[in-house]
Tab-separated table of C-alpha atoms in Angstrom:
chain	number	residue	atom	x	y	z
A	1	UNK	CA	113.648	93.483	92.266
A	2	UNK	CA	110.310	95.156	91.547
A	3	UNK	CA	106.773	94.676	92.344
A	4	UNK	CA	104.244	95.875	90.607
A	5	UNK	CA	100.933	94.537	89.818
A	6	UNK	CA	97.100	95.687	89.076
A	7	UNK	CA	93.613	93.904	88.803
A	8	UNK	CA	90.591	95.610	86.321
A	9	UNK	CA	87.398	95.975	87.538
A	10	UNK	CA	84.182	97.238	85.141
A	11	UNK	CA	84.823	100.317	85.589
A	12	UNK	CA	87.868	100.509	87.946
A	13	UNK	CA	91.691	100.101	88.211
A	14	UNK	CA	93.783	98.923	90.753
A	15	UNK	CA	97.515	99.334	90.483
A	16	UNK	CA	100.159	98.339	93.238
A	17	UNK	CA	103.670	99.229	93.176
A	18	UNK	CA	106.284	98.453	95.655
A	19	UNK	CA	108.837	101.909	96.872
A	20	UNK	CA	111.957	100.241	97.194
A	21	UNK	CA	115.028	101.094	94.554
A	22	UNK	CA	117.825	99.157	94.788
A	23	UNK	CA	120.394	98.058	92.814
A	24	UNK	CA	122.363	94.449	93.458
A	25	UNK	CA	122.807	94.034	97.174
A	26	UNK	CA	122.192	98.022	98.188
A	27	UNK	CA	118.820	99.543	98.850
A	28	UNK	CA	119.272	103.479	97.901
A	29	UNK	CA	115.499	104.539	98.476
A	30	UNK	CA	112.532	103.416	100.416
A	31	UNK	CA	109.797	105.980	99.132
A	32	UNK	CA	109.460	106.101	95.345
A	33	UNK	CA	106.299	106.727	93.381
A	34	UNK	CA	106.819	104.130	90.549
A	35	UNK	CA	103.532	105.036	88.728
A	36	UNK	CA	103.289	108.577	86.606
A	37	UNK	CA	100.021	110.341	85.727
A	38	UNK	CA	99.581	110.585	81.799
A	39	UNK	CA	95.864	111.976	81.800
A	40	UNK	CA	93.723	112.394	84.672
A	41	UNK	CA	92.526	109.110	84.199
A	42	UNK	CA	95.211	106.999	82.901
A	43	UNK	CA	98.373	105.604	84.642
A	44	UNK	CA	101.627	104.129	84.038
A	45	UNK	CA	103.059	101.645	86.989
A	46	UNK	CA	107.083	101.386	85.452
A	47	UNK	CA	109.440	98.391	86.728
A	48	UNK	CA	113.139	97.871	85.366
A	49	UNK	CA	116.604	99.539	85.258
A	50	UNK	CA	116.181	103.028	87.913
A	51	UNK	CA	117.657	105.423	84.757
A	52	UNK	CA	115.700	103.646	81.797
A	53	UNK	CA	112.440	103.927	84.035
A	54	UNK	CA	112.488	107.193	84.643
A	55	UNK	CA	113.672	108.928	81.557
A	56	UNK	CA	111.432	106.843	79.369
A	57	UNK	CA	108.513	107.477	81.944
A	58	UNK	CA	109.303	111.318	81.590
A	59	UNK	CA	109.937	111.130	77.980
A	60	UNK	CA	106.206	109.297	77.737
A	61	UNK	CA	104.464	111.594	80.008
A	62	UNK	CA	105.694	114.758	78.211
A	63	UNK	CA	104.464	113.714	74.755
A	64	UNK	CA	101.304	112.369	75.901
A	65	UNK	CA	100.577	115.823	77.931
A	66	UNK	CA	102.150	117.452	74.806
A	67	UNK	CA	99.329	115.439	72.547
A	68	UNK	CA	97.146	116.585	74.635
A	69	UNK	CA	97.670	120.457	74.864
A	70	UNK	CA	97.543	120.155	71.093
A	71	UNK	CA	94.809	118.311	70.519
A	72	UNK	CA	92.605	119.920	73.190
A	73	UNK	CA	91.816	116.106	74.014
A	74	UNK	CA	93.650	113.749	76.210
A	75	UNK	CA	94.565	110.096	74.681
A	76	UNK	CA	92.445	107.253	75.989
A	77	UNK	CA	94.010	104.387	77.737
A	78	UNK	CA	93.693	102.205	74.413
A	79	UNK	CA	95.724	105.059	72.559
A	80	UNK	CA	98.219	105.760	75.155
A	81	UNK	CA	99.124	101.549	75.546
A	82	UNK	CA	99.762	101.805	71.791
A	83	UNK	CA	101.685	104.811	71.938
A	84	UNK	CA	103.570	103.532	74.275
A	85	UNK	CA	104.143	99.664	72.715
A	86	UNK	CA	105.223	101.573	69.259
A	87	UNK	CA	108.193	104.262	71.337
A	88	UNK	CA	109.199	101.100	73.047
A	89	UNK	CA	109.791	98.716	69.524
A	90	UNK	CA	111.473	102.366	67.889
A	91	UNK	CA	113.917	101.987	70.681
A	92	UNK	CA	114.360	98.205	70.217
A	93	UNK	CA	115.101	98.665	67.280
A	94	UNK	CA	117.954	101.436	67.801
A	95	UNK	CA	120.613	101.188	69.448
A	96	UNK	CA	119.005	102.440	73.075
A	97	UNK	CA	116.502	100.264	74.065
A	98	UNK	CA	114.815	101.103	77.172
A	99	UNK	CA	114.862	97.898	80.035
A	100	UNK	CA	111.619	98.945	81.187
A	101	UNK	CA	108.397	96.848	81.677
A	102	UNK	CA	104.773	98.874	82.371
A	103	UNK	CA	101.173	98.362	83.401
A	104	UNK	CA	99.157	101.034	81.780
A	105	UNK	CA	95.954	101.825	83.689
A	106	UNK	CA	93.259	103.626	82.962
A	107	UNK	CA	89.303	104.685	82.468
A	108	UNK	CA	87.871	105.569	78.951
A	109	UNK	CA	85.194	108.214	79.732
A	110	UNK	CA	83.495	107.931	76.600
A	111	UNK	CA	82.842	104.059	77.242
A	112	UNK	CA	82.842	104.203	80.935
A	113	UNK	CA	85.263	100.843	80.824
A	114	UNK	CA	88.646	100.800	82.847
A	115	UNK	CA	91.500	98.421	81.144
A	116	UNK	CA	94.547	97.233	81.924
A	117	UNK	CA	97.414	96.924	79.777
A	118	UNK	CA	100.628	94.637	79.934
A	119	UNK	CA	103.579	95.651	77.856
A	120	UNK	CA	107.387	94.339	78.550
A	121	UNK	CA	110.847	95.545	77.576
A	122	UNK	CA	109.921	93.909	73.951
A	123	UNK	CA	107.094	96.172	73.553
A	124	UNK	CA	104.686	92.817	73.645
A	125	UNK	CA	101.248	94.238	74.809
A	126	UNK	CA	97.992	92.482	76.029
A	127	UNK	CA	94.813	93.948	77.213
A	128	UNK	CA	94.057	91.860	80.370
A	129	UNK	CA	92.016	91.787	83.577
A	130	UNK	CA	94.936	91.348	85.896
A	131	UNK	CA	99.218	91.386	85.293
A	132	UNK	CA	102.161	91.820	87.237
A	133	UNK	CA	105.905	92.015	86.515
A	134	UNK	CA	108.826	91.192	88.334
A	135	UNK	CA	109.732	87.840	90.947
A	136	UNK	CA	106.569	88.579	91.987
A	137	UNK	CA	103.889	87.553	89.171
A	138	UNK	CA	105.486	84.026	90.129
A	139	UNK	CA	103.589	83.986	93.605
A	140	UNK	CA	100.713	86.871	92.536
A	141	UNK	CA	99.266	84.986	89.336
A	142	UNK	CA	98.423	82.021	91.609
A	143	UNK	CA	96.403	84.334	94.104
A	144	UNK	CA	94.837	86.628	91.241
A	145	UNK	CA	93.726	83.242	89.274
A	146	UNK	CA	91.849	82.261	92.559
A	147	UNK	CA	90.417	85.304	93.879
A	148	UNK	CA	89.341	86.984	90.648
A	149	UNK	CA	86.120	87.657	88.616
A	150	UNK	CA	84.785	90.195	85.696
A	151	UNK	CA	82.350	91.767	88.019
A	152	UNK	CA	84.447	92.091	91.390
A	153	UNK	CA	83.833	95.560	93.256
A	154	UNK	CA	86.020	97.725	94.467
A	155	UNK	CA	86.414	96.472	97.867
A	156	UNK	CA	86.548	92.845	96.254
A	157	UNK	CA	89.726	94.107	94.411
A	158	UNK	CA	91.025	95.590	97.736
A	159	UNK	CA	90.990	92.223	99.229
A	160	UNK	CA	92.529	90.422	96.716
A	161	UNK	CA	95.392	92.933	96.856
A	162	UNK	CA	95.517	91.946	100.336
A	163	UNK	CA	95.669	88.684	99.895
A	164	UNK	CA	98.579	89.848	97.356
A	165	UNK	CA	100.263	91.407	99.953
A	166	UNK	CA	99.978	87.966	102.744
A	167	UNK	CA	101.057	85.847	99.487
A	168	UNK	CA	104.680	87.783	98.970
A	169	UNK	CA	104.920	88.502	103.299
A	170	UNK	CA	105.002	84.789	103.272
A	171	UNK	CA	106.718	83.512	100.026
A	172	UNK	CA	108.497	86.065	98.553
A	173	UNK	CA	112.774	86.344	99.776
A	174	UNK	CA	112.627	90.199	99.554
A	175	UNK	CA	110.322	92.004	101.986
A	176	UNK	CA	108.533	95.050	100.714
A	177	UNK	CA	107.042	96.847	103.526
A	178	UNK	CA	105.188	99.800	101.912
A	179	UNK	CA	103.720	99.966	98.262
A	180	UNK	CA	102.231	102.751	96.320
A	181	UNK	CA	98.152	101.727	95.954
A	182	UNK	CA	96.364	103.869	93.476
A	183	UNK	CA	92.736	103.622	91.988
A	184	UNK	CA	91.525	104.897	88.232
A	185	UNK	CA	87.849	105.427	87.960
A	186	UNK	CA	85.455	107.817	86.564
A	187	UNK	CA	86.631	110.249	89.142
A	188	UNK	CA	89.999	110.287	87.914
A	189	UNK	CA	93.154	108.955	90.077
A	190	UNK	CA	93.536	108.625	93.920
A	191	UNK	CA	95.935	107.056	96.050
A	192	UNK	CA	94.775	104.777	98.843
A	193	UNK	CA	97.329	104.487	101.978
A	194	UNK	CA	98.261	100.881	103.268
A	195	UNK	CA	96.496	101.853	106.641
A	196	UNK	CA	93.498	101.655	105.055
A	197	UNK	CA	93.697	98.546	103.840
């Protein structure tokens, strides 16, 4: 049971991820990092089966640094999304299909808009100003309907995650006491600890 949600700003990104793996009734870690850093200003947030997650996530991050090295040039968050959504239908369609669901997250420099990206295990992707994945979205979608707007700040989107947070503390069966909160602007990535919420 994951949770992992973000909310797009103008020209910000805010993705949450929870730190707990576990697997049926055991809990086996209580400190992962469930996003990876593609570019310096683009983000995956992964959710899914612990192997599939993290050799697709390595597998991803690899070719997009490899594009990169090559190209002199690092993808854009539209690019990477679509990279992405076209390795996940190749593997749908073989016989190893990766059980992994992502929020890519990101800031184009050279049109100074962040976006958000939905894709699931299907490789279905949506450009869209707010997602989650997992038990979650069934309480978070409610809150994020409410609270949001196109032109929220960044301390706007800190308090909705908030609110995020009071909306699965009092809902949600499965406690998740610490998530991973990290921001994509213009100045690249940067994690923000739960104290300073």
């Amino acid at each position: 049971m994951d949770a992992q949600f973000a909310l797009a700003g103008k020209d910000f990104v805010i993705s949450v991820t929870d730190k707990k793996v576990a697997r049926s009734i055991v809990t086996m870690k209580h400190n992962e990092d469930k996003t990876y850093e593609l570019t310096p200003h683009t983000i995956i947030s992964v959710s899914g089966e612990a192997g599939d997650t993290a050799n697709f996530s390595e597998y991803i991050q690899g070719n997009i640094r490899l594009y990169s090295i090559r190209n002199s040039q690092d993808l854009t968050p539209s690019e990477t999304a679509n990279f992405i959504r076209g390795e996940l239908a190749s593997a749908l369609r073989s016989r190893r299909p990766y059980q992994v669901n992502l929020l890519v997250t990101g800031f184009d420099k050279t049109t100074g808009e962040a976006s958000l990206y939905w894709i699931d295990y299907l490789s279905a992707m949506s450009k869209i100003p707010y997602a989650a994945h997992g038990y979650c979205s069934y309480f978070l979608y409610a809150v994020m309907d409410r609270e949001y707007s196109p032109d929220i700040t960044q301390e706007q989107g800190l308090e909705i995650v908030k609110k995020c947070f009071a909306a699965l503390k009092m809902r949600f069966l499965v406690d998740f006491p610490e998530y991973t909160i990290k921001i994509v602007d213009s100045n690249g990535v940067r994690e923000i600890p739960m104290s300073e919420l």
